[in-house]
């Protein structure tokens, strides 16, 4: 079994072995960026690099970023407490390419790490890609769809197209953005928490706990300007984000992120102090 510490260090080491520089987590309060209240993704600290305003000494980076999602475009406040896999504060594992490798390597390495290193059953994994948008003329990401079946053994039936809401990632109302490709895991029919919802059908992006997004691979190519228009960036970048708490739940065979070693020491201490026994985050 992987402890959360091992999941984190394995992720960083995997990407260091592939030429990535480890960059420590930035503080959760952004420095010099008034477009965000809190850091909401690993890529925030690299914003000026994406915009071509600064050039780092390295072209590949990896880290584990502390994130808070309680406001703005990425606000998980409404989900927290209602499901087993959203948090206001969480850690995002990520790898970045600054005008270096692009979609093929990002997809191949994410698959390799999940299935060969963390040993997640490949038959449980699904991928999604951007279906494009006629209203703004953005193209479907057929390139990413083709790469999934070229550089990984995933069958094409498990590569699905979705729209802007799920497969076009933006850091905020403005800033670097681009189409993305997500990796979801099917945890099996017993994990569905929407069986009581009329007409619910378990599927990727159907909002139930059976299918959970583990990792988002963003292909940053645009800057969203303050007036809402998209400006093409002079270079292409990779920006990925994987949920440490979600990967821990999968690798530790827990039905809830709260039952992993990231939360249980805190929950146990609270149970001790209050004299209330903790049963499971799945029981109310
Ligand atoms: N920047 C990628 C993500 O937050 O999903």
CSV table of C-alpha atoms in Angstrom, one decimal, residues 21-176:
chain,number,residue,atom,x,y,z
A,21,UNK,CA,12.9,20.4,-11.9
A,22,UNK,CA,11.2,20.1,-8.5
A,23,UNK,CA,9.6,23.4,-7.6
A,24,UNK,CA,8.2,23.8,-4.0
A,25,UNK,CA,4.5,24.6,-3.4
A,26,UNK,CA,3.8,28.4,-3.6
A,27,UNK,CA,2.0,30.0,-0.7
A,28,UNK,CA,-1.8,29.7,-0.9
A,29,UNK,CA,-2.2,33.5,-1.0
A,30,UNK,CA,-1.0,34.6,-4.5
A,31,UNK,CA,1.9,36.9,-4.7
A,32,UNK,CA,1.4,39.8,-7.2
A,33,UNK,CA,-1.7,38.4,-8.9
A,34,UNK,CA,-4.9,40.3,-8.2
A,35,UNK,CA,-7.0,38.0,-10.4
A,36,UNK,CA,-7.1,35.3,-7.7
A,37,UNK,CA,-8.0,35.3,-4.0
A,38,UNK,CA,-6.3,32.0,-3.3
A,39,UNK,CA,-4.0,29.6,-5.3
A,40,UNK,CA,-6.4,27.3,-7.0
A,41,UNK,CA,-4.1,25.1,-9.1
A,42,UNK,CA,-0.4,24.1,-9.4
A,43,UNK,CA,0.0,26.3,-12.5
A,44,UNK,CA,-0.8,29.6,-10.8
A,45,UNK,CA,2.8,30.2,-9.8
A,46,UNK,CA,3.9,29.7,-13.4
A,47,UNK,CA,1.4,32.1,-14.9
A,48,UNK,CA,4.1,34.7,-16.0
A,49,UNK,CA,6.0,31.9,-17.7
A,50,UNK,CA,3.0,30.9,-19.8
A,51,UNK,CA,2.4,34.5,-20.7
A,52,UNK,CA,6.0,34.9,-21.9
A,53,UNK,CA,6.8,37.5,-19.3
A,54,UNK,CA,9.5,35.5,-17.6
A,55,UNK,CA,11.8,32.6,-18.7
A,56,UNK,CA,12.8,30.0,-16.1
A,57,UNK,CA,16.1,28.2,-16.1
A,58,UNK,CA,14.3,24.9,-16.7
A,59,UNK,CA,11.7,23.8,-19.3
A,60,UNK,CA,10.1,21.0,-17.2
A,61,UNK,CA,8.8,21.3,-13.6
A,62,UNK,CA,7.0,19.1,-11.1
A,63,UNK,CA,5.5,19.8,-7.7
A,64,UNK,CA,2.8,19.2,-5.2
A,65,UNK,CA,0.8,22.5,-4.7
A,66,UNK,CA,-1.4,23.4,-1.8
A,67,UNK,CA,-4.7,24.7,-3.2
A,68,UNK,CA,-7.8,26.4,-1.9
A,69,UNK,CA,-11.0,26.4,-3.9
A,70,UNK,CA,-13.5,28.6,-2.2
A,71,UNK,CA,-14.1,31.4,-4.6
A,72,UNK,CA,-14.1,32.5,-8.2
A,73,UNK,CA,-14.1,30.2,-11.2
A,74,UNK,CA,-13.0,27.1,-9.2
A,75,UNK,CA,-15.2,27.1,-6.1
A,76,UNK,CA,-15.8,23.7,-4.4
A,77,UNK,CA,-17.6,25.1,-1.4
A,78,UNK,CA,-21.0,23.8,-2.6
A,79,UNK,CA,-19.6,20.2,-2.9
A,80,UNK,CA,-17.7,19.9,0.3
A,81,UNK,CA,-19.5,17.9,3.0
A,82,UNK,CA,-21.9,16.4,0.4
A,83,UNK,CA,-19.5,14.0,-1.3
A,84,UNK,CA,-16.4,12.0,-0.4
A,85,UNK,CA,-13.9,13.6,-2.9
A,86,UNK,CA,-14.1,17.4,-2.8
A,87,UNK,CA,-12.1,19.6,-0.4
A,88,UNK,CA,-11.8,23.3,0.1
A,89,UNK,CA,-8.1,22.7,0.8
A,90,UNK,CA,-6.2,20.0,-1.1
A,91,UNK,CA,-2.9,19.1,-2.7
A,92,UNK,CA,-2.5,19.0,-6.5
A,93,UNK,CA,0.3,17.0,-7.9
A,94,UNK,CA,1.5,18.4,-11.3
A,95,UNK,CA,4.0,18.3,-14.1
A,96,UNK,CA,4.7,21.1,-16.5
A,97,UNK,CA,6.3,21.6,-19.9
A,98,UNK,CA,7.3,25.1,-20.9
A,99,UNK,CA,7.5,25.0,-24.7
A,100,UNK,CA,9.2,21.6,-24.4
A,101,UNK,CA,7.2,18.3,-24.7
A,102,UNK,CA,3.5,18.4,-25.5
A,103,UNK,CA,0.4,16.1,-25.6
A,104,UNK,CA,2.0,12.8,-26.4
A,105,UNK,CA,4.5,12.7,-23.5
A,106,UNK,CA,1.9,14.2,-21.0
A,107,UNK,CA,-0.6,11.4,-21.9
A,108,UNK,CA,2.0,8.6,-22.0
A,109,UNK,CA,3.6,9.5,-18.7
A,110,UNK,CA,0.3,10.0,-16.9
A,111,UNK,CA,-0.8,6.6,-18.0
A,112,UNK,CA,2.5,5.0,-17.1
A,113,UNK,CA,2.6,6.5,-13.6
A,114,UNK,CA,-1.0,5.5,-12.8
A,115,UNK,CA,-0.9,2.0,-14.3
A,116,UNK,CA,2.7,0.8,-14.0
A,117,UNK,CA,4.0,2.6,-10.9
A,118,UNK,CA,0.8,3.1,-8.8
A,119,UNK,CA,-0.5,-0.2,-10.3
A,120,UNK,CA,-4.1,1.1,-10.9
A,121,UNK,CA,-6.0,-1.4,-13.0
A,122,UNK,CA,-5.9,0.1,-16.6
A,123,UNK,CA,-9.3,-1.4,-17.3
A,124,UNK,CA,-10.9,1.0,-14.8
A,125,UNK,CA,-9.5,4.1,-16.5
A,126,UNK,CA,-11.3,6.4,-18.9
A,127,UNK,CA,-10.0,9.4,-20.8
A,128,UNK,CA,-11.9,12.5,-22.0
A,129,UNK,CA,-10.9,15.1,-24.6
A,130,UNK,CA,-12.3,18.5,-25.8
A,131,UNK,CA,-15.2,18.3,-28.3
A,132,UNK,CA,-14.7,21.9,-29.5
A,133,UNK,CA,-17.3,24.7,-29.5
A,134,UNK,CA,-19.1,26.1,-32.5
A,135,UNK,CA,-20.0,29.3,-30.7
A,136,UNK,CA,-16.3,30.4,-30.5
A,137,UNK,CA,-15.0,28.2,-33.3
A,138,UNK,CA,-12.6,26.2,-31.1
A,139,UNK,CA,-11.7,22.8,-32.6
A,140,UNK,CA,-12.4,19.4,-31.2
A,141,UNK,CA,-9.1,17.8,-29.9
A,142,UNK,CA,-8.9,14.9,-32.3
A,143,UNK,CA,-5.2,15.0,-31.8
A,144,UNK,CA,-5.4,14.1,-28.1
A,145,UNK,CA,-8.1,11.5,-28.8
A,146,UNK,CA,-5.8,9.8,-31.4
A,147,UNK,CA,-2.8,10.0,-29.1
A,148,UNK,CA,-4.7,8.2,-26.3
A,149,UNK,CA,-5.1,5.1,-28.4
A,150,UNK,CA,-1.6,5.5,-29.9
A,151,UNK,CA,0.6,6.0,-26.8
A,152,UNK,CA,-1.5,4.0,-24.4
A,153,UNK,CA,-3.4,0.7,-24.7
A,154,UNK,CA,-6.8,2.3,-23.8
A,155,UNK,CA,-9.5,1.2,-26.2
A,156,UNK,CA,-11.1,4.0,-28.2
A,157,UNK,CA,-14.5,3.3,-26.6
A,158,UNK,CA,-13.1,4.6,-23.3
A,159,UNK,CA,-12.0,7.9,-24.9
A,160,UNK,CA,-14.9,10.3,-24.7
A,161,UNK,CA,-15.5,13.9,-26.0
A,162,UNK,CA,-16.9,16.6,-23.6
A,163,UNK,CA,-17.5,20.3,-23.9
A,164,UNK,CA,-16.1,23.4,-22.4
A,165,UNK,CA,-17.4,22.9,-18.9
A,166,UNK,CA,-15.3,19.7,-18.4
A,167,UNK,CA,-12.6,19.9,-21.0
A,168,UNK,CA,-11.5,23.5,-21.5
A,169,UNK,CA,-9.5,24.6,-18.4
A,170,UNK,CA,-9.1,28.2,-17.3
A,171,UNK,CA,-7.4,29.4,-14.2
A,172,UNK,CA,-9.8,32.2,-13.6
A,173,UNK,CA,-11.9,34.8,-15.3
A,174,UNK,CA,-8.7,35.7,-17.2
A,175,UNK,CA,-5.3,34.1,-17.7
A,176,UNK,CA,-3.6,31.1,-19.4
